[in-house]
Amino acid sequence: AANGGAPMGFYPRFTDPAARREITRYYRFIGKHDALFRGNRSHAEYVLLFPRKAVHQGKVESVEVFRRMGRKLLDEHVLFDILPDDLAAAQPKRLAGFRKVFRVEDGLAGATTVDGDASRFQAPYTVRISASRPAAGSGAGGELDLHLVNYNRTEPPRGSNGKPSAGGGIKDEKPIAAQSVKVDLLLPEGFDVGRVEVLVPEWDGPVMPAFRRSGRRVKFEVPGFPVYCVVRVLPKSRP
């Protein structure tokens, strides 16, 4: 859901009452905030090109470099998109809005060159962060949303073969809540922040943290959350 997909489509054990409660909770959250998810657009600052041209030539080793670069960008909480390199070559205008283009040819070292003016997040590496704009009012002055997903949990015991176990369903889903996340967000040109709302499926309503605006940047702190939260950065023009 955080990246525009359909969540929990195949693996949920919906016949388990405890699992069904959580599935219901999360789908109700998505339904309640449908306007934030349906048809939204990515708001990435960088782009990592998937080496599809090399793959078509049978050079599949480039995919491992791509994976390592992507994981490094995720660990460093960089807001980035993925785009196949052959599509980027055919439609170069699609790269125009990004601060930098990361290519497999640059190697892992190339994924460390993120400029200081980009958005910054002080968050554990177990938290993954993306950003989107709702379909309605997605212009420069429209709402900007952050999606934070916390993957930290108490892992199930390893199997008899010593390998990690996927667990036995909801009874083994034991999330360890993420601590607060500090956000230093680069705003689109002309964006004037009116308020910040934090939405979490387990909470009854939104939390509105204080924020500080300076030029094209806004700083605030997201309180700790169990698994998933959406941060709505709303312009002053929104009621």
Coordinates of N, CA and C in Angstrom, one line a residue:
A1 N 0.8 -1.2 0.0 CA 0.0 0.0 0.0 C 0.9 1.2 0.0
A2 N 2.0 1.2 0.7 CA 2.9 2.4 0.8 C 3.5 2.7 -0.5
N3 N 3.6 1.7 -1.4 CA 4.2 2.0 -2.7 C 3.2 1.8 -3.9
G4 N 1.9 2.0 -3.6 CA 0.9 2.0 -4.6 C 0.4 0.6 -5.0
G5 N 0.7 -0.4 -4.3 CA 0.2 -1.7 -4.6 C -1.0 -2.2 -3.7
A6 N -1.4 -3.4 -4.0 CA -2.5 -4.0 -3.2 C -1.9 -4.9 -2.1
P7 N -2.1 -4.5 -0.8 CA -1.5 -5.2 0.3 C -2.1 -6.5 0.6
M8 N -1.4 -7.4 1.2 CA -1.9 -8.7 1.8 C -2.8 -9.4 0.8
G9 N -2.4 -9.6 -0.4 CA -3.3 -10.2 -1.4 C -3.4 -11.7 -1.4
F10 N -2.3 -12.4 -1.0 CA -2.3 -13.8 -1.2 C -2.0 -14.6 0.1
Y11 N -1.1 -14.0 1.0 CA -0.7 -14.8 2.1 C -1.5 -14.8 3.4
P12 N -2.4 -13.8 3.6 CA -3.1 -13.7 4.9 C -4.0 -15.0 5.2
R13 N -3.9 -15.4 6.4 CA -4.6 -16.6 6.8 C -6.0 -16.1 7.4
F14 N -6.9 -15.8 6.5 CA -8.1 -15.1 6.9 C -9.1 -16.0 7.7
T15 N -8.8 -17.3 7.7 CA -9.6 -18.2 8.5 C -9.2 -18.1 9.9
D16 N -8.1 -17.6 10.3 CA -7.7 -17.4 11.6 C -8.3 -16.1 12.2
P17 N -9.1 -16.2 13.2 CA -9.9 -15.0 13.7 C -8.9 -13.8 14.1
A18 N -7.8 -14.1 14.7 CA -6.9 -13.1 15.1 C -6.3 -12.4 13.9
A19 N -5.9 -13.2 12.9 CA -5.4 -12.6 11.6 C -6.5 -11.8 10.9
R20 N -7.7 -12.3 10.9 CA -8.8 -11.6 10.2 C -9.0 -10.2 10.9
R21 N -8.9 -10.2 12.2 CA -9.1 -8.9 12.9 C -8.1 -7.8 12.3
E22 N -6.8 -8.3 12.2 CA -5.8 -7.3 11.7 C -6.0 -7.0 10.3
I23 N -6.3 -8.0 9.4 CA -6.6 -7.7 8.0 C -7.7 -6.7 7.9
T24 N -8.8 -6.9 8.7 CA -9.9 -6.0 8.7 C -9.5 -4.6 9.1
R25 N -8.7 -4.5 10.2 CA -8.3 -3.2 10.7 C -7.5 -2.4 9.6
Y26 N -6.6 -3.1 8.9 CA -5.8 -2.4 7.9 C -6.6 -2.1 6.6
Y27 N -7.4 -3.0 6.2 CA -8.2 -2.6 5.0 C -9.2 -1.5 5.3
R28 N -9.8 -1.5 6.5 CA -10.7 -0.4 6.9 C -9.9 1.0 6.9
F29 N -8.6 0.9 7.3 CA -7.8 2.1 7.3 C -7.6 2.6 5.9
I30 N -7.2 1.7 5.0 CA -7.0 2.0 3.6 C -8.3 2.6 3.0
G31 N -9.4 1.9 3.3 CA -10.7 2.4 2.8 C -11.1 3.7 3.3
K32 N -10.9 4.0 4.6 CA -11.2 5.3 5.1 C -10.4 6.4 4.5
H33 N -9.2 6.1 4.1 CA -8.3 7.1 3.5 C -8.0 6.8 2.1
D34 N -9.1 6.4 1.4 CA -9.0 6.0 0.0 C -8.4 7.0 -0.9
A35 N -8.7 8.3 -0.6 CA -8.2 9.4 -1.5 C -6.7 9.5 -1.4
L36 N -6.1 9.0 -0.3 CA -4.6 9.1 -0.2 C -3.9 8.0 -1.0
F37 N -4.6 6.9 -1.3 CA -4.0 5.8 -2.0 C -4.4 5.6 -3.4
R38 N -5.7 5.8 -3.7 CA -6.2 5.5 -5.1 C -5.6 6.5 -6.1
G39 N -4.8 5.9 -7.0 CA -4.3 6.8 -8.1 C -3.3 7.8 -7.7
N40 N -2.6 7.6 -6.5 CA -1.6 8.5 -6.1 C -0.4 8.4 -7.0
R41 N 0.5 9.4 -6.9 CA 1.7 9.5 -7.7 C 2.9 9.6 -6.8
S42 N 4.0 8.9 -7.2 CA 5.2 8.9 -6.4 C 5.8 10.3 -6.3
H43 N 6.3 10.6 -5.1 CA 7.0 11.9 -5.0 C 8.5 11.6 -4.6
A44 N 9.2 11.0 -5.5 CA 10.6 10.6 -5.2 C 11.6 11.8 -5.6
E45 N 12.7 11.8 -4.9 CA 13.7 12.9 -5.2 C 14.8 12.3 -6.1
Y46 N 15.0 11.0 -6.1 CA 16.0 10.4 -6.9 C 15.4 9.2 -7.7
V47 N 16.2 8.6 -8.6 CA 15.7 7.5 -9.4 C 16.8 6.5 -9.6
L48 N 16.5 5.2 -9.4 CA 17.5 4.1 -9.6 C 17.0 3.4 -10.8
L49 N 17.9 3.3 -11.8 CA 17.5 2.6 -13.1 C 17.8 1.1 -13.0
F50 N 16.7 0.4 -13.3 CA 16.9 -1.1 -13.4 C 17.5 -1.5 -14.7
P51 N 18.6 -2.3 -14.7 CA 19.4 -2.6 -15.9 C 18.7 -3.6 -16.8
R52 N 17.6 -3.2 -17.4 CA 16.8 -4.1 -18.2 C 17.6 -4.4 -19.5
K53 N 18.3 -3.4 -20.0 CA 19.0 -3.6 -21.3 C 20.1 -4.7 -21.1
A54 N 20.8 -4.7 -20.0 CA 21.8 -5.7 -19.7 C 21.1 -7.1 -19.5
V55 N 20.0 -7.1 -18.8 CA 19.2 -8.4 -18.6 C 18.8 -9.0 -20.0
H56 N 18.4 -8.1 -20.9 CA 18.0 -8.6 -22.2 C 19.2 -9.2 -23.0
Q57 N 20.4 -8.8 -22.6 CA 21.6 -9.3 -23.2 C 22.2 -10.5 -22.5
G58 N 21.4 -10.9 -21.4 CA 21.9 -12.1 -20.7 C 22.9 -11.7 -19.6
K59 N 23.1 -10.5 -19.3 CA 24.1 -10.1 -18.3 C 23.3 -9.9 -16.9
V60 N 22.9 -11.0 -16.4 CA 22.0 -10.9 -15.2 C 22.8 -10.5 -13.9
E61 N 24.1 -10.6 -14.0 CA 24.9 -10.2 -12.8 C 24.7 -8.8 -12.4
S62 N 24.2 -7.9 -13.3 CA 24.0 -6.5 -13.0 C 22.8 -6.4 -12.1
V63 N 21.9 -7.4 -12.0 CA 20.7 -7.3 -11.1 C 21.2 -7.3 -9.7
E64 N 22.2 -8.1 -9.4 CA 22.7 -8.1 -8.0 C 23.2 -6.7 -7.6
V65 N 24.0 -6.1 -8.5 CA 24.4 -4.7 -8.2 C 23.3 -3.8 -7.9
F66 N 22.2 -3.9 -8.8 CA 21.0 -3.1 -8.6 C 20.4 -3.3 -7.2
R67 N 20.3 -4.6 -6.8 CA 19.7 -4.9 -5.5 C 20.5 -4.3 -4.4
R68 N 21.8 -4.4 -4.5 CA 22.6 -3.8 -3.4 C 22.5 -2.3 -3.3
M69 N 22.5 -1.7 -4.5 CA 22.3 -0.2 -4.5 C 20.9 0.2 -4.0
G70 N 19.9 -0.6 -4.3 CA 18.5 -0.3 -3.8 C 18.5 -0.4 -2.3
R71 N 19.1 -1.5 -1.8 CA 19.0 -1.7 -0.4 C 19.8 -0.6 0.4
K72 N 20.9 -0.1 -0.2 CA 21.6 1.0 0.5 C 20.8 2.2 0.5
L73 N 20.1 2.5 -0.6 CA 19.3 3.7 -0.6 C 18.1 3.6 0.4
L74 N 17.5 2.4 0.5 CA 16.5 2.1 1.5 C 17.0 2.3 2.9
D75 N 18.2 1.7 3.2 CA 18.8 1.9 4.5 C 19.0 3.3 4.9
E76 N 19.4 4.1 3.9 CA 19.7 5.5 4.2 C 18.4 6.4 4.0
H77 N 17.3 5.8 3.9 CA 16.0 6.5 3.8 C 16.0 7.6 2.7
V78 N 16.5 7.2 1.5 CA 16.4 8.1 0.4 C 15.1 7.9 -0.3
L79 N 14.4 9.0 -0.7 CA 13.2 8.9 -1.5 C 13.5 8.7 -2.9
F80 N 13.3 7.5 -3.4 CA 13.8 7.2 -4.8 C 12.7 6.3 -5.5
D81 N 12.7 6.4 -6.8 CA 11.9 5.6 -7.7 C 12.7 4.6 -8.4
I82 N 12.1 3.6 -9.0 CA 12.7 2.7 -9.9 C 12.2 2.9 -11.3
L83 N 13.1 2.9 -12.3 CA 12.7 3.0 -13.7 C 13.6 2.1 -14.6
P84 N 13.0 1.3 -15.5 CA 13.9 0.5 -16.4 C 14.8 1.5 -17.2
D85 N 16.0 1.1 -17.4 CA 16.9 2.0 -18.2 C 16.6 2.1 -19.6
D86 N 16.0 1.1 -20.2 CA 15.6 1.2 -21.6 C 14.5 2.2 -21.8
L87 N 13.6 2.2 -20.8 CA 12.5 3.2 -20.9 C 13.0 4.6 -20.7
A88 N 14.0 4.7 -19.8 CA 14.6 6.1 -19.5 C 15.3 6.6 -20.8
A89 N 15.9 5.7 -21.5 CA 16.6 6.1 -22.7 C 15.6 6.5 -23.8
A90 N 14.5 5.8 -23.9 CA 13.5 6.1 -24.9 C 12.7 7.4 -24.5
Q91 N 12.6 7.6 -23.2 CA 11.8 8.8 -22.8 C 12.6 9.6 -21.8
P92 N 13.6 10.3 -22.2 CA 14.6 11.0 -21.3 C 13.9 12.1 -20.5
K93 N 12.8 12.6 -20.9 CA 12.1 13.6 -20.1 C 11.6 13.1 -18.8
R94 N 11.4 11.8 -18.7 CA 11.0 11.2 -17.4 C 12.0 11.3 -16.3
L95 N 13.3 11.6 -16.7 CA 14.3 11.8 -15.7 C 14.5 13.2 -15.2
A96 N 13.8 14.1 -15.9 CA 14.0 15.6 -15.7 C 13.8 16.0 -14.3
G97 N 12.8 15.5 -13.6 CA 12.4 16.0 -12.2 C 13.2 15.5 -11.1
F98 N 14.2 14.5 -11.3 CA 14.9 13.9 -10.3 C 16.2 14.7 -10.0
R99 N 16.6 14.7 -8.7 CA 17.8 15.3 -8.3 C 19.1 14.6 -8.8
K100 N 19.0 13.3 -9.0 CA 20.1 12.5 -9.5 C 19.6 11.2 -10.0
V101 N 20.3 10.6 -11.0 CA 19.9 9.3 -11.6 C 21.0 8.4 -11.1
F102 N 20.6 7.3 -10.4 CA 21.6 6.3 -10.1 C 21.6 5.1 -11.1
R103 N 22.7 4.8 -11.6 CA 22.9 3.7 -12.6 C 23.8 2.6 -12.1
V104 N 23.5 1.4 -12.5 CA 24.3 0.2 -12.1 C 25.7 0.4 -12.4
E105 N 26.0 1.1 -13.6 CA 27.4 1.3 -14.0 C 28.2 2.1 -13.0
D106 N 27.5 2.9 -12.1 CA 28.2 3.6 -11.1 C 28.7 2.8 -10.0
G107 N 28.1 1.6 -9.8 CA 28.4 0.7 -8.7 C 27.9 1.2 -7.4
L108 N 28.1 0.4 -6.3 CA 27.6 0.7 -5.0 C 28.0 2.0 -4.5
A109 N 29.2 2.4 -4.8 CA 29.7 3.7 -4.4 C 28.9 4.9 -4.9
G110 N 28.3 4.7 -6.1 CA 27.5 5.7 -6.7 C 26.2 6.0 -6.0
A111 N 25.8 5.0 -5.2 CA 24.5 5.2 -4.4 C 24.7 6.0 -3.1
T112 N 25.9 6.4 -2.9 CA 26.2 7.2 -1.6 C 26.2 8.7 -1.9
T113 N 26.1 9.1 -3.2 CA 26.2 10.5 -3.5 C 24.8 11.1 -3.5
V114 N 24.3 11.5 -2.3 CA 23.1 12.1 -2.2 C 23.3 13.5 -1.6
D115 N 22.8 14.6 -2.3 CA 23.2 15.9 -1.9 C 22.5 16.3 -0.6
G116 N 23.1 17.3 0.0 CA 22.7 17.7 1.4 C 21.4 18.4 1.4
D117 N 20.9 18.9 0.3 CA 19.6 19.6 0.2 C 18.4 18.6 0.2
A118 N 18.6 17.3 0.0 CA 17.5 16.4 -0.1 C 16.8 16.2 1.3
S119 N 15.7 15.6 1.3 CA 15.0 15.3 2.5 C 15.8 14.3 3.3
R120 N 15.7 14.5 4.7 CA 16.5 13.7 5.6 C 15.6 13.1 6.7
F121 N 15.9 11.9 7.1 CA 15.1 11.2 8.1 C 16.0 10.5 9.1
Q122 N 15.8 10.8 10.4 CA 16.5 10.0 11.4 C 15.6 8.9 11.9
A123 N 15.8 7.7 11.3 CA 14.9 6.6 11.6 C 15.8 5.3 11.6
P124 N 15.3 4.3 12.3 CA 16.0 3.0 12.3 C 16.1 2.4 10.8
Y125 N 17.0 1.6 10.6 CA 17.1 1.0 9.2 C 15.9 0.0 9.0
T126 N 15.3 -0.4 10.0 CA 14.1 -1.3 9.9 C 12.9 -0.6 9.4
V127 N 12.9 0.8 9.4 CA 11.8 1.6 8.9 C 12.1 2.0 7.4
R128 N 11.2 1.7 6.5 CA 11.3 2.1 5.1 C 10.4 3.3 4.9
I129 N 10.8 4.2 4.1 CA 10.1 5.5 3.9 C 9.9 5.7 2.4
S130 N 8.7 6.1 2.0 CA 8.4 6.5 0.6 C 7.5 7.8 0.7
A131 N 7.3 8.4 -0.4 CA 6.5 9.7 -0.4 C 5.6 9.6 -1.7
S132 N 4.4 10.2 -1.5 CA 3.4 10.2 -2.7 C 2.6 11.5 -2.6
R133 N 2.0 11.8 -3.7 CA 1.0 12.9 -3.8 C -0.4 12.3 -4.2
P134 N -1.4 12.7 -3.5 CA -2.8 12.2 -3.9 C -3.2 12.5 -5.3
A135 N -4.0 11.7 -5.9 CA -4.5 12.0 -7.3 C -5.2 13.4 -7.3
A136 N -6.0 13.7 -6.3 CA -6.6 15.0 -6.3 C -5.7 16.1 -5.7
G137 N -5.5 17.1 -6.4 CA -4.7 18.2 -5.9 C -3.2 17.8 -5.9
S138 N -2.7 17.1 -6.9 CA -1.3 16.7 -6.9 C -0.4 17.7 -7.5
G139 N -0.8 18.9 -7.7 CA 0.0 20.0 -8.2 C 1.1 20.4 -7.2
A140 N 1.9 21.4 -7.5 CA 3.0 21.8 -6.7 C 2.5 22.2 -5.3
G141 N 1.3 22.8 -5.2 CA 0.8 23.3 -3.9 C 0.0 22.3 -3.2
G142 N -0.2 21.1 -3.7 CA -1.1 20.1 -3.1 C -0.5 19.3 -2.0
E143 N -1.3 18.4 -1.4 CA -0.8 17.6 -0.3 C 0.4 16.7 -0.6
L144 N 1.2 16.5 0.4 CA 2.4 15.6 0.2 C 2.3 14.6 1.4
D145 N 2.4 13.3 1.0 CA 2.2 12.2 2.0 C 3.5 11.4 2.2
L146 N 3.9 11.1 3.4 CA 4.9 10.1 3.7 C 4.4 8.8 4.2
H147 N 5.0 7.7 3.8 CA 4.6 6.4 4.2 C 5.7 5.8 4.9
L148 N 5.5 5.4 6.2 CA 6.6 4.8 7.0 C 6.2 3.4 7.4
V149 N 7.0 2.4 7.0 CA 6.7 1.0 7.3 C 7.8 0.4 8.2
N150 N 7.4 -0.1 9.3 CA 8.4 -0.6 10.3 C 8.4 -2.2 10.2
Y151 N 9.5 -2.7 9.9 CA 9.7 -4.2 9.7 C 10.3 -4.8 10.9
N152 N 10.6 -4.1 12.0 CA 11.2 -4.7 13.1 C 10.2 -5.6 13.9
R153 N 10.7 -6.8 14.3 CA 9.8 -7.7 15.0 C 10.7 -8.7 15.7
T154 N 10.1 -9.4 16.7 CA 10.7 -10.6 17.3 C 10.6 -11.7 16.3
E155 N 11.7 -12.2 15.8 CA 11.7 -13.2 14.8 C 11.3 -14.5 15.3
P156 N 10.6 -15.4 14.6 CA 10.2 -16.7 15.0 C 11.5 -17.6 15.2
P157 N 11.5 -18.6 16.0 CA 12.6 -19.5 16.1 C 13.0 -20.1 14.7
R158 N 14.3 -20.3 14.5 CA 14.7 -20.9 13.3 C 14.2 -22.4 13.2
G159 N 14.1 -22.8 11.9 CA 13.7 -24.2 11.7 C 14.7 -25.2 12.1
S160 N 14.4 -26.5 12.0 CA 15.3 -27.5 12.4 C 16.5 -27.6 11.5
N161 N 16.4 -27.0 10.3 CA 17.6 -26.9 9.4 C 18.5 -25.7 9.7
G162 N 18.1 -24.9 10.7 CA 18.9 -23.8 11.0 C 18.6 -22.5 10.2
K163 N 17.7 -22.6 9.3 CA 17.4 -21.5 8.4 C 16.3 -20.6 9.1
P164 N 16.2 -19.3 8.8 CA 15.1 -18.5 9.3 C 13.8 -19.0 8.9
S165 N 12.8 -18.9 9.8 CA 11.4 -19.4 9.6 C 10.5 -18.2 9.3
A166 N 9.5 -18.4 8.4 CA 8.5 -17.4 8.2 C 7.5 -17.3 9.3
G167 N 7.5 -18.3 10.2 CA 6.6 -18.3 11.3 C 5.3 -19.0 11.0
G168 N 4.4 -19.1 11.9 CA 3.2 -19.9 11.8 C 2.0 -19.0 11.8
G169 N 2.1 -17.8 11.2 CA 0.9 -17.0 11.1 C 0.9 -15.9 12.1
I170 N -0.3 -15.4 12.4 CA -0.4 -14.2 13.3 C 0.2 -14.4 14.7
K171 N 0.2 -15.6 15.2 CA 0.8 -15.8 16.5 C 2.3 -15.5 16.6
D172 N 2.9 -15.6 15.4 CA 4.4 -15.3 15.3 C 4.7 -13.8 14.8
E173 N 3.6 -13.1 14.6 CA 3.8 -11.7 14.2 C 3.9 -10.8 15.4
K174 N 5.1 -10.5 15.8 CA 5.3 -9.8 17.1 C 6.2 -8.5 16.8
P175 N 5.5 -7.5 16.3 CA 6.2 -6.3 15.9 C 6.8 -5.6 17.1
I176 N 8.0 -5.0 16.9 CA 8.6 -4.2 17.9 C 8.4 -2.7 17.4
A177 N 7.7 -2.0 18.2 CA 7.3 -0.6 17.8 C 8.5 0.2 17.4
A178 N 8.4 1.0 16.4 CA 9.4 1.9 16.0 C 9.5 3.1 16.9
Q179 N 10.6 3.6 17.2 CA 10.7 4.8 18.0 C 10.4 6.0 17.1
S180 N 10.4 7.2 17.7 CA 10.0 8.4 17.0 C 11.0 8.6 15.8
V181 N 10.5 9.2 14.7 CA 11.3 9.4 13.5 C 11.4 11.0 13.3
K182 N 12.6 11.5 13.2 CA 12.7 12.9 12.9 C 12.8 13.1 11.4
V183 N 12.0 14.1 11.0 CA 11.8 14.4 9.6 C 12.3 15.8 9.2
D184 N 13.1 15.9 8.2 CA 13.6 17.2 7.7 C 13.3 17.1 6.2
L185 N 12.1 17.6 5.8 CA 11.5 17.3 4.5 C 11.7 18.5 3.6
L186 N 12.2 18.2 2.4 CA 12.3 19.2 1.3 C 10.9 19.4 0.7
L187 N 10.4 20.6 0.6 CA 9.1 20.9 0.1 C 9.1 21.2 -1.4
P188 N 8.1 20.9 -2.1 CA 8.0 21.4 -3.5 C 8.0 22.9 -3.5
E189 N 8.4 23.5 -4.6 CA 8.4 24.9 -4.8 C 7.0 25.5 -4.6
G190 N 6.9 26.5 -3.8 CA 5.6 27.1 -3.6 C 4.7 26.5 -2.6
F191 N 5.2 25.4 -1.9 CA 4.3 24.7 -0.9 C 4.4 25.4 0.5
D192 N 3.2 25.8 1.0 CA 3.2 26.5 2.3 C 2.4 25.6 3.3
V193 N 3.1 25.0 4.2 CA 2.6 24.0 5.2 C 1.6 24.7 6.1
G194 N 0.4 24.0 6.2 CA -0.6 24.5 7.1 C -0.7 23.6 8.4
R195 N -0.5 22.3 8.2 CA -0.5 21.4 9.3 C 0.1 20.0 8.9
V196 N 0.5 19.2 9.9 CA 1.0 17.9 9.7 C 0.1 16.9 10.5
E197 N -0.4 15.9 9.8 CA -1.2 14.8 10.5 C -0.5 13.5 10.4
V198 N -0.5 12.8 11.5 CA 0.1 11.4 11.5 C -1.1 10.4 11.7
L199 N -1.3 9.5 10.8 CA -2.3 8.5 10.8 C -1.7 7.1 11.0
V200 N -2.3 6.3 11.9 CA -1.8 5.0 12.2 C -3.0 4.1 12.4
P201 N -3.1 2.9 11.7 CA -4.3 2.0 11.8 C -4.7 1.7 13.2
E202 N -3.7 1.6 14.1 CA -4.1 1.2 15.5 C -4.6 2.4 16.4
W203 N -4.5 3.6 15.9 CA -4.9 4.8 16.6 C -6.3 5.2 16.3
D204 N -7.0 5.8 17.2 CA -8.4 6.2 17.0 C -8.5 7.4 16.0
G205 N -7.5 8.3 16.0 CA -7.6 9.5 15.2 C -6.2 10.0 14.9
P206 N -6.1 11.1 14.1 CA -4.8 11.6 13.8 C -4.1 12.3 15.0
V207 N -2.8 12.3 14.9 CA -1.9 13.1 15.8 C -1.3 14.2 15.0
M208 N -1.3 15.4 15.6 CA -0.8 16.6 14.8 C 0.5 17.1 15.5
P209 N 1.7 16.7 15.1 CA 2.9 17.1 15.7 C 3.2 18.6 15.3
A210 N 3.9 19.3 16.2 CA 4.3 20.6 15.9 C 5.4 20.5 14.8
F211 N 5.5 21.6 14.0 CA 6.5 21.6 12.9 C 7.1 23.0 12.8
R212 N 8.3 23.0 12.3 CA 9.0 24.3 12.0 C 9.3 24.4 10.5
R213 N 8.9 25.5 10.0 CA 9.1 25.8 8.5 C 10.3 26.7 8.4
S214 N 11.2 26.4 7.4 CA 12.3 27.3 7.1 C 12.6 27.2 5.6
G215 N 12.3 28.2 4.9 CA 12.5 28.2 3.4 C 11.6 27.1 2.8
R216 N 12.3 26.2 2.1 CA 11.6 25.1 1.4 C 11.7 23.8 2.3
R217 N 11.9 24.0 3.5 CA 12.1 22.8 4.4 C 11.1 22.9 5.6
V218 N 10.6 21.7 6.0 CA 9.8 21.6 7.2 C 10.3 20.5 8.1
K219 N 10.4 20.7 9.4 CA 10.9 19.8 10.3 C 9.9 19.4 11.3
F220 N 9.7 18.1 11.7 CA 8.8 17.7 12.7 C 9.2 16.3 13.1
E221 N 8.6 15.8 14.2 CA 8.9 14.5 14.7 C 7.7 13.6 14.7
V222 N 7.8 12.4 14.1 CA 6.7 11.4 14.0 C 6.8 10.6 15.3
P223 N 5.7 10.5 16.1 CA 5.8 9.7 17.3 C 5.9 8.2 16.9
G224 N 6.4 7.4 17.9 CA 6.6 6.0 17.6 C 5.3 5.3 17.2
F225 N 5.4 4.2 16.4 CA 4.2 3.6 15.9 C 4.5 2.1 15.7
P226 N 3.5 1.2 15.7 CA 3.8 -0.3 15.7 C 4.3 -0.8 14.3
V227 N 3.6 -0.5 13.2 CA 4.0 -1.1 11.9 C 3.9 -0.1 10.8
Y228 N 2.9 0.6 10.7 CA 2.7 1.5 9.5 C 2.1 2.8 9.9
C229 N 2.5 3.9 9.3 CA 1.9 5.2 9.5 C 2.0 6.0 8.2
V230 N 1.0 6.9 8.0 CA 1.0 7.8 6.9 C 1.1 9.2 7.5
V231 N 2.0 10.0 7.0 CA 2.1 11.4 7.5 C 1.6 12.3 6.4
R232 N 0.5 13.1 6.7 CA 0.0 14.0 5.7 C 0.6 15.4 6.0
V233 N 1.3 15.9 5.0 CA 1.8 17.3 5.1 C 0.8 18.1 4.2
L234 N 0.0 18.9 4.9 CA -1.1 19.6 4.2 C -0.8 21.1 4.0
P235 N -1.1 21.7 2.9 CA -0.9 23.1 2.7 C -1.9 24.0 3.4
K236 N -1.6 25.2 3.6 CA -2.5 26.1 4.3 C -3.9 26.2 3.6
S237 N -3.9 26.1 2.4 CA -5.2 26.2 1.6 C -6.2 25.1 1.9
R238 N -5.7 24.0 2.5 CA -6.6 22.9 2.8 C -7.4 23.1 4.1
P239 N -8.7 22.8 4.1 CA -9.5 23.0 5.4 C -9.1 22.0 6.4

